[in-house]
GROMACS .gro file of N, CA and C in nm:
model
  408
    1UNK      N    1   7.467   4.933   8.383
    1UNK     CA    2   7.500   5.069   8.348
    1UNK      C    3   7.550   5.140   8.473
    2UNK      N    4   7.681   5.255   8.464
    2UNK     CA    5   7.739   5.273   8.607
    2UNK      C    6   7.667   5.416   8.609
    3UNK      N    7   7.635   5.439   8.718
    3UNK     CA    8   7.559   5.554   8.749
    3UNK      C    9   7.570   5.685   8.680
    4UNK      N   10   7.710   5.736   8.639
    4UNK     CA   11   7.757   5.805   8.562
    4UNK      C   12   7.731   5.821   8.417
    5UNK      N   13   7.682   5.701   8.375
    5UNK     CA   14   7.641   5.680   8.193
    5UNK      C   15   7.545   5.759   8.209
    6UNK      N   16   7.509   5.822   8.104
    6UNK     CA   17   7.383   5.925   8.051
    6UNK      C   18   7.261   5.748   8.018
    7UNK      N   19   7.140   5.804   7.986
    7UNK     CA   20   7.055   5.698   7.939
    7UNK      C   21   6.981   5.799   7.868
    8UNK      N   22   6.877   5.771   7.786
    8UNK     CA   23   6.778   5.854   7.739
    8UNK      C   24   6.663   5.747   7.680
    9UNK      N   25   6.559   5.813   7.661
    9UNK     CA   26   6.424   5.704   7.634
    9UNK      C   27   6.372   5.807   7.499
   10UNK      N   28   6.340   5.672   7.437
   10UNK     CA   29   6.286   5.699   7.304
   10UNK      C   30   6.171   5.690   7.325
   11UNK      N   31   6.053   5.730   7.275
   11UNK     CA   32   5.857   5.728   7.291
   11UNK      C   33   5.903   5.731   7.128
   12UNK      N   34   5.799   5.588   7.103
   12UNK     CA   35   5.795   5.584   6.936
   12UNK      C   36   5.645   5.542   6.889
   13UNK      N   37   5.618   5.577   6.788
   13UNK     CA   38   5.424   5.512   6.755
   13UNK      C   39   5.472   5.389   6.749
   14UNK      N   40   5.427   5.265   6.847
   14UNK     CA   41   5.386   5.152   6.825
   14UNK      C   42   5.355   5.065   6.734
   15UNK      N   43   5.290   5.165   6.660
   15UNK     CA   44   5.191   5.109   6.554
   15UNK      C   45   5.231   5.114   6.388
   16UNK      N   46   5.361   5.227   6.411
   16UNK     CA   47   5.433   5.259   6.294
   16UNK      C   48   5.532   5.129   6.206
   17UNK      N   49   5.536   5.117   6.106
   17UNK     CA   50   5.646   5.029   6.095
   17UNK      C   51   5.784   5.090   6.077
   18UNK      N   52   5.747   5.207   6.005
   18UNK     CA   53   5.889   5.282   6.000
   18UNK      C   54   5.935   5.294   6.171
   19UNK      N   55   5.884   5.328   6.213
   19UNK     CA   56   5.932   5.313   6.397
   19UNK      C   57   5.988   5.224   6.468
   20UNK      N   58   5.913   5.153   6.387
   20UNK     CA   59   5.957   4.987   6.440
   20UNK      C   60   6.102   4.934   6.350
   21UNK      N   61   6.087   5.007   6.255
   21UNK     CA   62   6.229   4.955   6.225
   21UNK      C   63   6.343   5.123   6.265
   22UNK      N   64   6.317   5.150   6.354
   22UNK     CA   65   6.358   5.318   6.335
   22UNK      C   66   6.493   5.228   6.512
   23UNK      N   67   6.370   5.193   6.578
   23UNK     CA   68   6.387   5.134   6.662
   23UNK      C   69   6.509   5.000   6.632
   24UNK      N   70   6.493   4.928   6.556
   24UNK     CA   71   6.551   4.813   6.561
   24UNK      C   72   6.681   4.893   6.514
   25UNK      N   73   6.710   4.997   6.455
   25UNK     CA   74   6.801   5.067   6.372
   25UNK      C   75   6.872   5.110   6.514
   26UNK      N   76   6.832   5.202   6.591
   26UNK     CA   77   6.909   5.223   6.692
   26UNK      C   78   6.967   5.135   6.798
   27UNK      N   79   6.903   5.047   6.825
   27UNK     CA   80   6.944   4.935   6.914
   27UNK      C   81   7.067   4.852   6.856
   28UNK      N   82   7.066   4.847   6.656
   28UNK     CA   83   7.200   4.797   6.640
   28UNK      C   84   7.305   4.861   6.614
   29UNK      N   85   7.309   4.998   6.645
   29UNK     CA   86   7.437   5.085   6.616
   29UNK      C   87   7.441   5.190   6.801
   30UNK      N   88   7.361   5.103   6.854
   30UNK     CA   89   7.411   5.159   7.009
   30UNK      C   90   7.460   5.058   7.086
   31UNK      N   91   7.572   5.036   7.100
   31UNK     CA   92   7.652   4.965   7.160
   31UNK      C   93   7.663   4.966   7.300
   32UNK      N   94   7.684   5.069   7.336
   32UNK     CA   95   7.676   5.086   7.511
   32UNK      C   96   7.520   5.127   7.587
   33UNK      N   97   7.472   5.054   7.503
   33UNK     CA   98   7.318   5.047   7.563
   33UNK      C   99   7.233   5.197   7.600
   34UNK      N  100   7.243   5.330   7.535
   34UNK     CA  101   7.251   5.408   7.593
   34UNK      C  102   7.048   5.447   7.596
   35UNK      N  103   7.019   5.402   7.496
   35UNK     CA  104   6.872   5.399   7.439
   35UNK      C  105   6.758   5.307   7.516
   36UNK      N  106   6.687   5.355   7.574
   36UNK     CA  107   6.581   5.277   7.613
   36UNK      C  108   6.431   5.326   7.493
   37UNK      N  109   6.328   5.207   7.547
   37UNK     CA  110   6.199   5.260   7.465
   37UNK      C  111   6.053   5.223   7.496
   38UNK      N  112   5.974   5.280   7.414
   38UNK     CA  113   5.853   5.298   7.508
   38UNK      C  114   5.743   5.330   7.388
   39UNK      N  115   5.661   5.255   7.377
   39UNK     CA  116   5.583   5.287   7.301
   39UNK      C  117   5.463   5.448   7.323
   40UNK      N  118   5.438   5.540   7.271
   40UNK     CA  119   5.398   5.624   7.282
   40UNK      C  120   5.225   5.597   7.333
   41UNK      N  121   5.184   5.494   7.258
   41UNK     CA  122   5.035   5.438   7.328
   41UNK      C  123   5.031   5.361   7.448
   42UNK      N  124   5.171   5.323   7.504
   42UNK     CA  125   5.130   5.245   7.601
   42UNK      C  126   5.108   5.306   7.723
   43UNK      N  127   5.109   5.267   7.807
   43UNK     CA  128   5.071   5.325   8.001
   43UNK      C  129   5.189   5.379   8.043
   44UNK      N  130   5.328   5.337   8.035
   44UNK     CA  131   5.469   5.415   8.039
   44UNK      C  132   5.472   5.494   7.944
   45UNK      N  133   5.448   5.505   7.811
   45UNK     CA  134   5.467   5.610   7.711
   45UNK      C  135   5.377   5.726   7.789
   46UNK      N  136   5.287   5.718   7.763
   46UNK     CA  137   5.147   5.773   7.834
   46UNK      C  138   5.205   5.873   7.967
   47UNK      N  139   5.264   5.781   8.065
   47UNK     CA  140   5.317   5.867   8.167
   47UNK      C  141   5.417   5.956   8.172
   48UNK      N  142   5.526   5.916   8.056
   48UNK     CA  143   5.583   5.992   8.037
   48UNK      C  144   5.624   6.080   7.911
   49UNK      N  145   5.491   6.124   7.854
   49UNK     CA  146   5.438   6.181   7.744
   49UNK      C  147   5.410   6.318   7.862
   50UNK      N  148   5.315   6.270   8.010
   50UNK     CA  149   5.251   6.375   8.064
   50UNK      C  150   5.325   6.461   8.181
   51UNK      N  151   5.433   6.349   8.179
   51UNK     CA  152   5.553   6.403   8.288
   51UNK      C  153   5.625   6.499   8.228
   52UNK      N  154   5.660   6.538   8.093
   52UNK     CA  155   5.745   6.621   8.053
   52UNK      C  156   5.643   6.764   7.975
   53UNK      N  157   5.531   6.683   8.008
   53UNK     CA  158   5.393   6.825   7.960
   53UNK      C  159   5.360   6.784   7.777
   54UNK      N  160   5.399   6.680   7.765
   54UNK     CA  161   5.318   6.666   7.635
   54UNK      C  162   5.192   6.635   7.605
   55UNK      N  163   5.091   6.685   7.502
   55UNK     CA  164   4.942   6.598   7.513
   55UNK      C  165   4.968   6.446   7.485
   56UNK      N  166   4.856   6.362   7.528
   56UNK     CA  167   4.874   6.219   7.531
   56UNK      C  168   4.856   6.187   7.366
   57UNK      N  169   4.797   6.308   7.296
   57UNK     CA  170   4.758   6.189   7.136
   57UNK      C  171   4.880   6.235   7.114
   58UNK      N  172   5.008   6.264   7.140
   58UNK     CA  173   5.075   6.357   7.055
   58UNK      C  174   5.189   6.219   7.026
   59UNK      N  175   5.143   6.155   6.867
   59UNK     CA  176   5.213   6.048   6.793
   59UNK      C  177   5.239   6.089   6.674
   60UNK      N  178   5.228   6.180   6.661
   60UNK     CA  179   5.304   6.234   6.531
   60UNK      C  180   5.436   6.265   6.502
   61UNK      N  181   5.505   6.240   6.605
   61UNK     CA  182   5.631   6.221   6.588
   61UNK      C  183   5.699   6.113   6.696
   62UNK      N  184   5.818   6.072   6.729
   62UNK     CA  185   5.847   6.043   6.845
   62UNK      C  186   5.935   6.140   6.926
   63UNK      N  187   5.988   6.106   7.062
   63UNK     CA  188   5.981   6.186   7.168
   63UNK      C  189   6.123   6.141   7.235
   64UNK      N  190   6.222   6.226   7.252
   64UNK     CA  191   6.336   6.122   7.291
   64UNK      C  192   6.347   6.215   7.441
   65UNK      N  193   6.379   6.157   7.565
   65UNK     CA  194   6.396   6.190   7.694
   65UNK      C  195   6.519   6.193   7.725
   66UNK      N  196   6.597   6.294   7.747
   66UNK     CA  197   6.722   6.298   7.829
   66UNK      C  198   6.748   6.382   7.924
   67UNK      N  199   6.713   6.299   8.060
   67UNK     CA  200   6.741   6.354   8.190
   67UNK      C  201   6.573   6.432   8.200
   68UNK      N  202   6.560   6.581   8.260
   68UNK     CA  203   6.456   6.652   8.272
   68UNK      C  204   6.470   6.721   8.141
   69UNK      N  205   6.500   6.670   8.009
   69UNK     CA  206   6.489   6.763   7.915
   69UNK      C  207   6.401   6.645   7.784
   70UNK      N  208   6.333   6.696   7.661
   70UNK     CA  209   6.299   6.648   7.573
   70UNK      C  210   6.318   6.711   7.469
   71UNK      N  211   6.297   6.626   7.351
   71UNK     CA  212   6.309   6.685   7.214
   71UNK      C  213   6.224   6.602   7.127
   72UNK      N  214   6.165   6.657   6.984
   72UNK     CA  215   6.086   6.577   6.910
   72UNK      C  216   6.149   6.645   6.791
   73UNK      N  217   6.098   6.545   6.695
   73UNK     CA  218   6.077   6.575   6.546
   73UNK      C  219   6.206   6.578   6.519
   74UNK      N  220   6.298   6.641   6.422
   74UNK     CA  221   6.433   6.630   6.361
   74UNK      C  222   6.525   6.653   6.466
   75UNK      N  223   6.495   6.723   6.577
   75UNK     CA  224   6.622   6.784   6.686
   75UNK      C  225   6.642   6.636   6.764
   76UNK      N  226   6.524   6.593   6.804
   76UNK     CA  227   6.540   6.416   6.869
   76UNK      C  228   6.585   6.322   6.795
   77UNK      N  229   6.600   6.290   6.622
   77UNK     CA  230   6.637   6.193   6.540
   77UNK      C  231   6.773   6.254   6.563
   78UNK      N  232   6.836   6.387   6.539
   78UNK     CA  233   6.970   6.428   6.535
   78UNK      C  234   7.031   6.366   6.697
   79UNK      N  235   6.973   6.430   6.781
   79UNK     CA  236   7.023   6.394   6.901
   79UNK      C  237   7.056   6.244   6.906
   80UNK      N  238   6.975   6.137   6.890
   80UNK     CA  239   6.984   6.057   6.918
   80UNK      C  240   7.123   5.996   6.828
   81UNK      N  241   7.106   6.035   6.679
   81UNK     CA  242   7.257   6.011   6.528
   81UNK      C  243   7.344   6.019   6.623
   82UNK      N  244   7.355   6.183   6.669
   82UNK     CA  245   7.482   6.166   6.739
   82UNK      C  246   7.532   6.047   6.840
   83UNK      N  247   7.460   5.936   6.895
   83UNK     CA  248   7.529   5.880   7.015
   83UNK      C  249   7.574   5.745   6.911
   84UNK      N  250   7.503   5.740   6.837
   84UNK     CA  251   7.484   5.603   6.720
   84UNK      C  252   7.678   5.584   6.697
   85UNK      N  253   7.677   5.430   6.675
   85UNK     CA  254   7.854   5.395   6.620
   85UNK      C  255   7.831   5.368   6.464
   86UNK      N  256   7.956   5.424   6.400
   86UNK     CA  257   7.943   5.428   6.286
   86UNK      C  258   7.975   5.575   6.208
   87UNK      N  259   7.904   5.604   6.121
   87UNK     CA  260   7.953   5.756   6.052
   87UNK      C  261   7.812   5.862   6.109
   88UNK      N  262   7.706   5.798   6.161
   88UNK     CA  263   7.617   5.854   6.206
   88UNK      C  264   7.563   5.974   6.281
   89UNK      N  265   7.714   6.027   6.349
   89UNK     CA  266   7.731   6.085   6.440
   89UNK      C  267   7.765   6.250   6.364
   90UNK      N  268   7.818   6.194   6.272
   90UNK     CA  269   7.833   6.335   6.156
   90UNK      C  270   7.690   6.393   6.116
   91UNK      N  271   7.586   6.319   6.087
   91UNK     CA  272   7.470   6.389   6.048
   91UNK      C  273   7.418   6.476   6.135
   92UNK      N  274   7.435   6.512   6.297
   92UNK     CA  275   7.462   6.597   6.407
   92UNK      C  276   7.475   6.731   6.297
   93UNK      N  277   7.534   6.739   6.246
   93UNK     CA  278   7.550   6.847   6.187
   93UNK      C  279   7.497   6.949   6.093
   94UNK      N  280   7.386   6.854   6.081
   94UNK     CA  281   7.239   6.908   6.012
   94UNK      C  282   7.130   7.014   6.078
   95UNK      N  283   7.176   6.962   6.273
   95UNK     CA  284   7.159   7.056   6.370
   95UNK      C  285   7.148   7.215   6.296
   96UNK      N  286   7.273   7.244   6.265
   96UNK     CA  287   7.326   7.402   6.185
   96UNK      C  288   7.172   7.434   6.098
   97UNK      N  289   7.147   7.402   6.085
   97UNK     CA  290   7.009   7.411   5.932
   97UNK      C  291   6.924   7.451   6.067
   98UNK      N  292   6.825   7.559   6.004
   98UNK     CA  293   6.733   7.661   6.110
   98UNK      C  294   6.644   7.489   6.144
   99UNK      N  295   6.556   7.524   6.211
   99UNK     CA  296   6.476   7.391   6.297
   99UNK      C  297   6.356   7.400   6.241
  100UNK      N  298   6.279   7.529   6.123
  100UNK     CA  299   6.195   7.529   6.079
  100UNK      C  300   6.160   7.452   5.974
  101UNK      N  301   6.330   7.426   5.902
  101UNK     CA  302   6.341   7.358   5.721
  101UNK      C  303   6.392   7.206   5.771
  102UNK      N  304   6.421   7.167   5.929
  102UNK     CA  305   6.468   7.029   5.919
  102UNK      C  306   6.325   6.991   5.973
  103UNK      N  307   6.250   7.048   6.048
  103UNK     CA  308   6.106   6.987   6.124
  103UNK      C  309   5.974   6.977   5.974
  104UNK      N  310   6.034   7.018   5.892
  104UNK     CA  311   5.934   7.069   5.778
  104UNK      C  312   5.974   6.949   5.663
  105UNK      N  313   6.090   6.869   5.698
  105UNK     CA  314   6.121   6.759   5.588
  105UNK      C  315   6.044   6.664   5.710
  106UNK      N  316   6.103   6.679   5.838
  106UNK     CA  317   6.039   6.585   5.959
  106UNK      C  318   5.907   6.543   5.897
  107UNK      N  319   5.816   6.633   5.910
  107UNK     CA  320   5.692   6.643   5.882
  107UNK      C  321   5.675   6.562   5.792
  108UNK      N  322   5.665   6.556   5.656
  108UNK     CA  323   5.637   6.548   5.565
  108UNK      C  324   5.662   6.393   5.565
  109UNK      N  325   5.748   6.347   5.616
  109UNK     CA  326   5.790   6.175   5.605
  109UNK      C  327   5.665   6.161   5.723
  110UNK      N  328   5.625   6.225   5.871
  110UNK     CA  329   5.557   6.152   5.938
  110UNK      C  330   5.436   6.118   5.854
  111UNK      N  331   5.362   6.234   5.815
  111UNK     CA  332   5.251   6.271   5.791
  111UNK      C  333   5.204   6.146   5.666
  112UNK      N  334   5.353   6.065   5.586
  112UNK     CA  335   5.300   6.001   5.480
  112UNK      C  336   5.377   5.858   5.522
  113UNK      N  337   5.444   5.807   5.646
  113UNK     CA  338   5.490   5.711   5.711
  113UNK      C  339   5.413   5.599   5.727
  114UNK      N  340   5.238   5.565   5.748
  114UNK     CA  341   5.191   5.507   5.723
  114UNK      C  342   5.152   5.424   5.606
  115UNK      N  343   5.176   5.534   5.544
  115UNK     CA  344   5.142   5.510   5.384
  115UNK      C  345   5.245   5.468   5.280
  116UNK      N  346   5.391   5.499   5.354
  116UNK     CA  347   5.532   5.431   5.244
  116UNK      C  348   5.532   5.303   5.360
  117UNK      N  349   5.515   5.330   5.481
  117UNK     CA  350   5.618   5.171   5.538
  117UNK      C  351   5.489   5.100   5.609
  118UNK      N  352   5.395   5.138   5.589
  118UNK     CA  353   5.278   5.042   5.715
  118UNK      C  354   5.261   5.097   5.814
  119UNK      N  355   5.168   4.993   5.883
  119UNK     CA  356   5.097   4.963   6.001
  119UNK      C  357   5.082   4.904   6.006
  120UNK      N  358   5.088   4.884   6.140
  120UNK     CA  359   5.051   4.735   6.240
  120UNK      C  360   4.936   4.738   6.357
  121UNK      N  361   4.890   4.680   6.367
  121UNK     CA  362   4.764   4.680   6.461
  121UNK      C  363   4.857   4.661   6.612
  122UNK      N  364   4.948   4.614   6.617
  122UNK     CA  365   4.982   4.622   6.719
  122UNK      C  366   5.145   4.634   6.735
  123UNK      N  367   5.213   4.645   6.831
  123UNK     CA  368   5.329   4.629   6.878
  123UNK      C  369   5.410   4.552   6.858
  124UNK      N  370   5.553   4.595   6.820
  124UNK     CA  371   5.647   4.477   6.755
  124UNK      C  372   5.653   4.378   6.858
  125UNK      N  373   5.706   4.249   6.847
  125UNK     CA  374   5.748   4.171   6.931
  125UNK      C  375   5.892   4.205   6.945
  126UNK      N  376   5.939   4.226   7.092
  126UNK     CA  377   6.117   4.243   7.069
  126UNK      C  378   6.213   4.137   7.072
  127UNK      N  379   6.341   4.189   6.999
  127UNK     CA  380   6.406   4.072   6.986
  127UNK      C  381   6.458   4.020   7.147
  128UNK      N  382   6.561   3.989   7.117
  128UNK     CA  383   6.627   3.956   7.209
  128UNK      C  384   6.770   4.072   7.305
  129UNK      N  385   6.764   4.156   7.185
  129UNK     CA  386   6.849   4.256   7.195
  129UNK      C  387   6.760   4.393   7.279
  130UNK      N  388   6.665   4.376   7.224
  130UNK     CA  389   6.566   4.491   7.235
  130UNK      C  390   6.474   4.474   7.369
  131UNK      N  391   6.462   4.312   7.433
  131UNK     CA  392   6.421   4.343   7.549
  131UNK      C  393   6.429   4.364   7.679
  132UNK      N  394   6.575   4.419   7.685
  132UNK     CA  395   6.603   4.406   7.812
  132UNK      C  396   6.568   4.607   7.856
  133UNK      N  397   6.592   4.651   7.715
  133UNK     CA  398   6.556   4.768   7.701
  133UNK      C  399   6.404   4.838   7.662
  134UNK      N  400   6.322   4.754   7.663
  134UNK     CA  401   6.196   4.818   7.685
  134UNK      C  402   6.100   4.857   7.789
  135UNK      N  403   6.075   4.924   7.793
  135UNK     CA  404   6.000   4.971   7.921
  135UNK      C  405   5.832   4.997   7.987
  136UNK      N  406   5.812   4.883   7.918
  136UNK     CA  407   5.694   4.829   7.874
  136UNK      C  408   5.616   4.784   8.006
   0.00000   0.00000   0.00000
Protein backbone atom coordinates (compact mmCIF):
# COMPACT_ATOMS: atom_id res chain seq x y z
CA UNK A 1 0.00 0.00 0.00
CA UNK A 2 1.72 3.51 -1.10
CA UNK A 3 1.71 5.84 1.67
CA UNK A 4 -0.84 8.03 0.13
CA UNK A 5 -3.79 5.23 0.07
CA UNK A 6 -6.29 5.97 2.88
CA UNK A 7 -6.67 2.47 5.06
CA UNK A 8 -9.35 2.15 7.66
CA UNK A 9 -10.00 -0.74 10.32
CA UNK A 10 -13.09 -2.44 10.90
CA UNK A 11 -13.70 -3.72 14.96
CA UNK A 12 -16.39 -6.45 14.37
CA UNK A 13 -18.06 -9.00 17.24
CA UNK A 14 -15.98 -12.01 16.73
CA UNK A 15 -18.44 -14.02 17.85
CA UNK A 16 -21.21 -12.81 15.46
CA UNK A 17 -21.90 -14.78 12.39
CA UNK A 18 -23.58 -12.09 10.63
CA UNK A 19 -20.07 -10.25 11.17
CA UNK A 20 -18.32 -12.85 10.11
CA UNK A 21 -19.92 -12.95 7.01
CA UNK A 22 -20.29 -8.96 7.06
CA UNK A 23 -16.54 -9.30 6.97
CA UNK A 24 -16.01 -11.88 4.32
CA UNK A 25 -18.56 -9.49 2.29
CA UNK A 26 -16.19 -6.62 2.41
CA UNK A 27 -12.97 -8.21 1.75
CA UNK A 28 -14.68 -9.50 -1.63
CA UNK A 29 -15.87 -6.27 -3.08
CA UNK A 30 -12.61 -4.31 -1.78
CA UNK A 31 -10.25 -4.62 -4.26
CA UNK A 32 -7.53 -2.24 -3.40
CA UNK A 33 -7.21 -3.62 -0.05
CA UNK A 34 -8.46 -0.62 1.66
CA UNK A 35 -10.14 -2.55 4.85
CA UNK A 36 -8.31 -3.99 7.60
CA UNK A 37 -9.92 -5.98 10.81
CA UNK A 38 -9.97 -6.69 14.24
CA UNK A 39 -12.04 -8.46 16.29
CA UNK A 40 -13.74 -6.23 18.93
CA UNK A 41 -12.87 -8.94 21.90
CA UNK A 42 -9.53 -9.31 21.06
CA UNK A 43 -6.27 -7.39 22.69
CA UNK A 44 -5.95 -5.10 19.30
CA UNK A 45 -9.73 -4.59 19.17
CA UNK A 46 -9.54 -3.84 22.89
CA UNK A 47 -6.76 -1.24 22.28
CA UNK A 48 -8.22 0.29 19.87
CA UNK A 49 -11.78 0.39 21.13
CA UNK A 50 -9.82 2.57 24.11
CA UNK A 51 -7.64 4.65 21.85
CA UNK A 52 -10.50 6.37 20.17
CA UNK A 53 -12.48 6.59 23.83
CA UNK A 54 -14.84 3.80 23.39
CA UNK A 55 -16.00 1.48 26.45
CA UNK A 56 -14.35 -1.99 26.05
CA UNK A 57 -17.92 -4.05 26.20
CA UNK A 58 -19.07 -1.79 23.54
CA UNK A 59 -20.08 -4.94 20.82
CA UNK A 60 -23.14 -3.95 19.93
CA UNK A 61 -22.29 -2.73 16.96
CA UNK A 62 -19.04 -2.61 14.99
CA UNK A 63 -16.57 0.24 14.83
CA UNK A 64 -14.90 1.35 11.59
CA UNK A 65 -11.46 3.59 12.09
CA UNK A 66 -10.39 6.13 9.64
CA UNK A 67 -7.32 7.97 10.39
CA UNK A 68 -8.03 9.87 14.07
CA UNK A 69 -11.70 9.68 13.31
CA UNK A 70 -14.50 6.80 14.03
CA UNK A 71 -17.91 5.88 13.28
CA UNK A 72 -20.42 3.09 14.40
CA UNK A 73 -23.74 1.73 13.70
CA UNK A 74 -25.34 2.78 10.13
CA UNK A 75 -22.84 5.93 9.50
CA UNK A 76 -19.76 3.10 9.62
CA UNK A 77 -21.75 0.33 7.37
CA UNK A 78 -22.48 3.50 4.92
CA UNK A 79 -18.97 4.69 5.10
CA UNK A 80 -17.47 1.69 4.55
CA UNK A 81 -20.59 0.84 1.04
CA UNK A 82 -19.12 3.71 -0.17
CA UNK A 83 -15.41 2.38 -0.84
CA UNK A 84 -17.00 -1.23 -1.83
CA UNK A 85 -16.75 -2.13 -6.09
CA UNK A 86 -19.84 -2.72 -7.55
CA UNK A 87 -23.30 -0.67 -7.22
CA UNK A 88 -22.58 -0.43 -3.46
CA UNK A 89 -21.30 2.80 -3.38
CA UNK A 90 -24.81 4.31 -4.23
CA UNK A 91 -26.33 3.14 -0.91
CA UNK A 92 -23.91 6.21 0.52
CA UNK A 93 -26.86 7.89 -0.07
CA UNK A 94 -28.96 6.73 2.64
CA UNK A 95 -26.38 9.02 4.57
CA UNK A 96 -29.33 11.93 3.59
CA UNK A 97 -31.93 10.01 6.04
CA UNK A 98 -31.56 11.87 9.70
CA UNK A 99 -28.99 9.30 11.75
CA UNK A 100 -31.77 8.76 14.30
CA UNK A 101 -34.20 6.50 11.68
CA UNK A 102 -30.95 4.78 9.99
CA UNK A 103 -29.23 3.91 13.69
CA UNK A 104 -32.85 2.79 14.79
CA UNK A 105 -33.16 0.06 11.76
CA UNK A 106 -29.14 -0.41 12.83
CA UNK A 107 -30.38 -1.37 16.08
CA UNK A 108 -32.92 -3.52 15.64
CA UNK A 109 -30.91 -6.09 13.23
CA UNK A 110 -27.98 -5.90 16.07
CA UNK A 111 -30.06 -6.44 18.95
CA UNK A 112 -31.74 -9.73 17.06
CA UNK A 113 -28.30 -10.77 14.96
CA UNK A 114 -27.62 -13.53 17.19
CA UNK A 115 -30.75 -14.88 16.94
CA UNK A 116 -31.37 -14.73 12.77
CA UNK A 117 -27.57 -15.64 11.85
CA UNK A 118 -25.71 -17.29 15.05
CA UNK A 119 -22.95 -17.58 17.13
CA UNK A 120 -19.89 -18.87 17.43
CA UNK A 121 -17.90 -19.55 20.43
CA UNK A 122 -15.13 -18.38 18.78
CA UNK A 123 -13.42 -16.55 15.90
CA UNK A 124 -13.65 -17.21 12.23
CA UNK A 125 -10.71 -18.90 10.80
CA UNK A 126 -9.44 -16.51 7.85
CA UNK A 127 -9.25 -17.30 4.49
CA UNK A 128 -6.56 -16.74 2.57
CA UNK A 129 -7.73 -13.43 1.31
CA UNK A 130 -8.56 -12.21 4.71
CA UNK A 131 -5.23 -12.88 6.32
CA UNK A 132 -2.93 -10.77 5.35
CA UNK A 133 -5.46 -8.18 6.59
CA UNK A 134 -6.11 -9.05 10.06
CA UNK A 135 -4.76 -7.55 12.83
CA UNK A 136 -4.87 -10.01 15.19
Amino acid sequence: MKNDDPFSIVLIDGQCLLCQSATKFIVHHDPVGRFYFASLQSETGQRLLGNVGLPLDHISTFVLIEGDRYFTQSTAALRIARHLRGLWPLTYGIILLPRFIRDTVYQYIARNRYRWFGQSDQCMLPTSDLKGRLLE
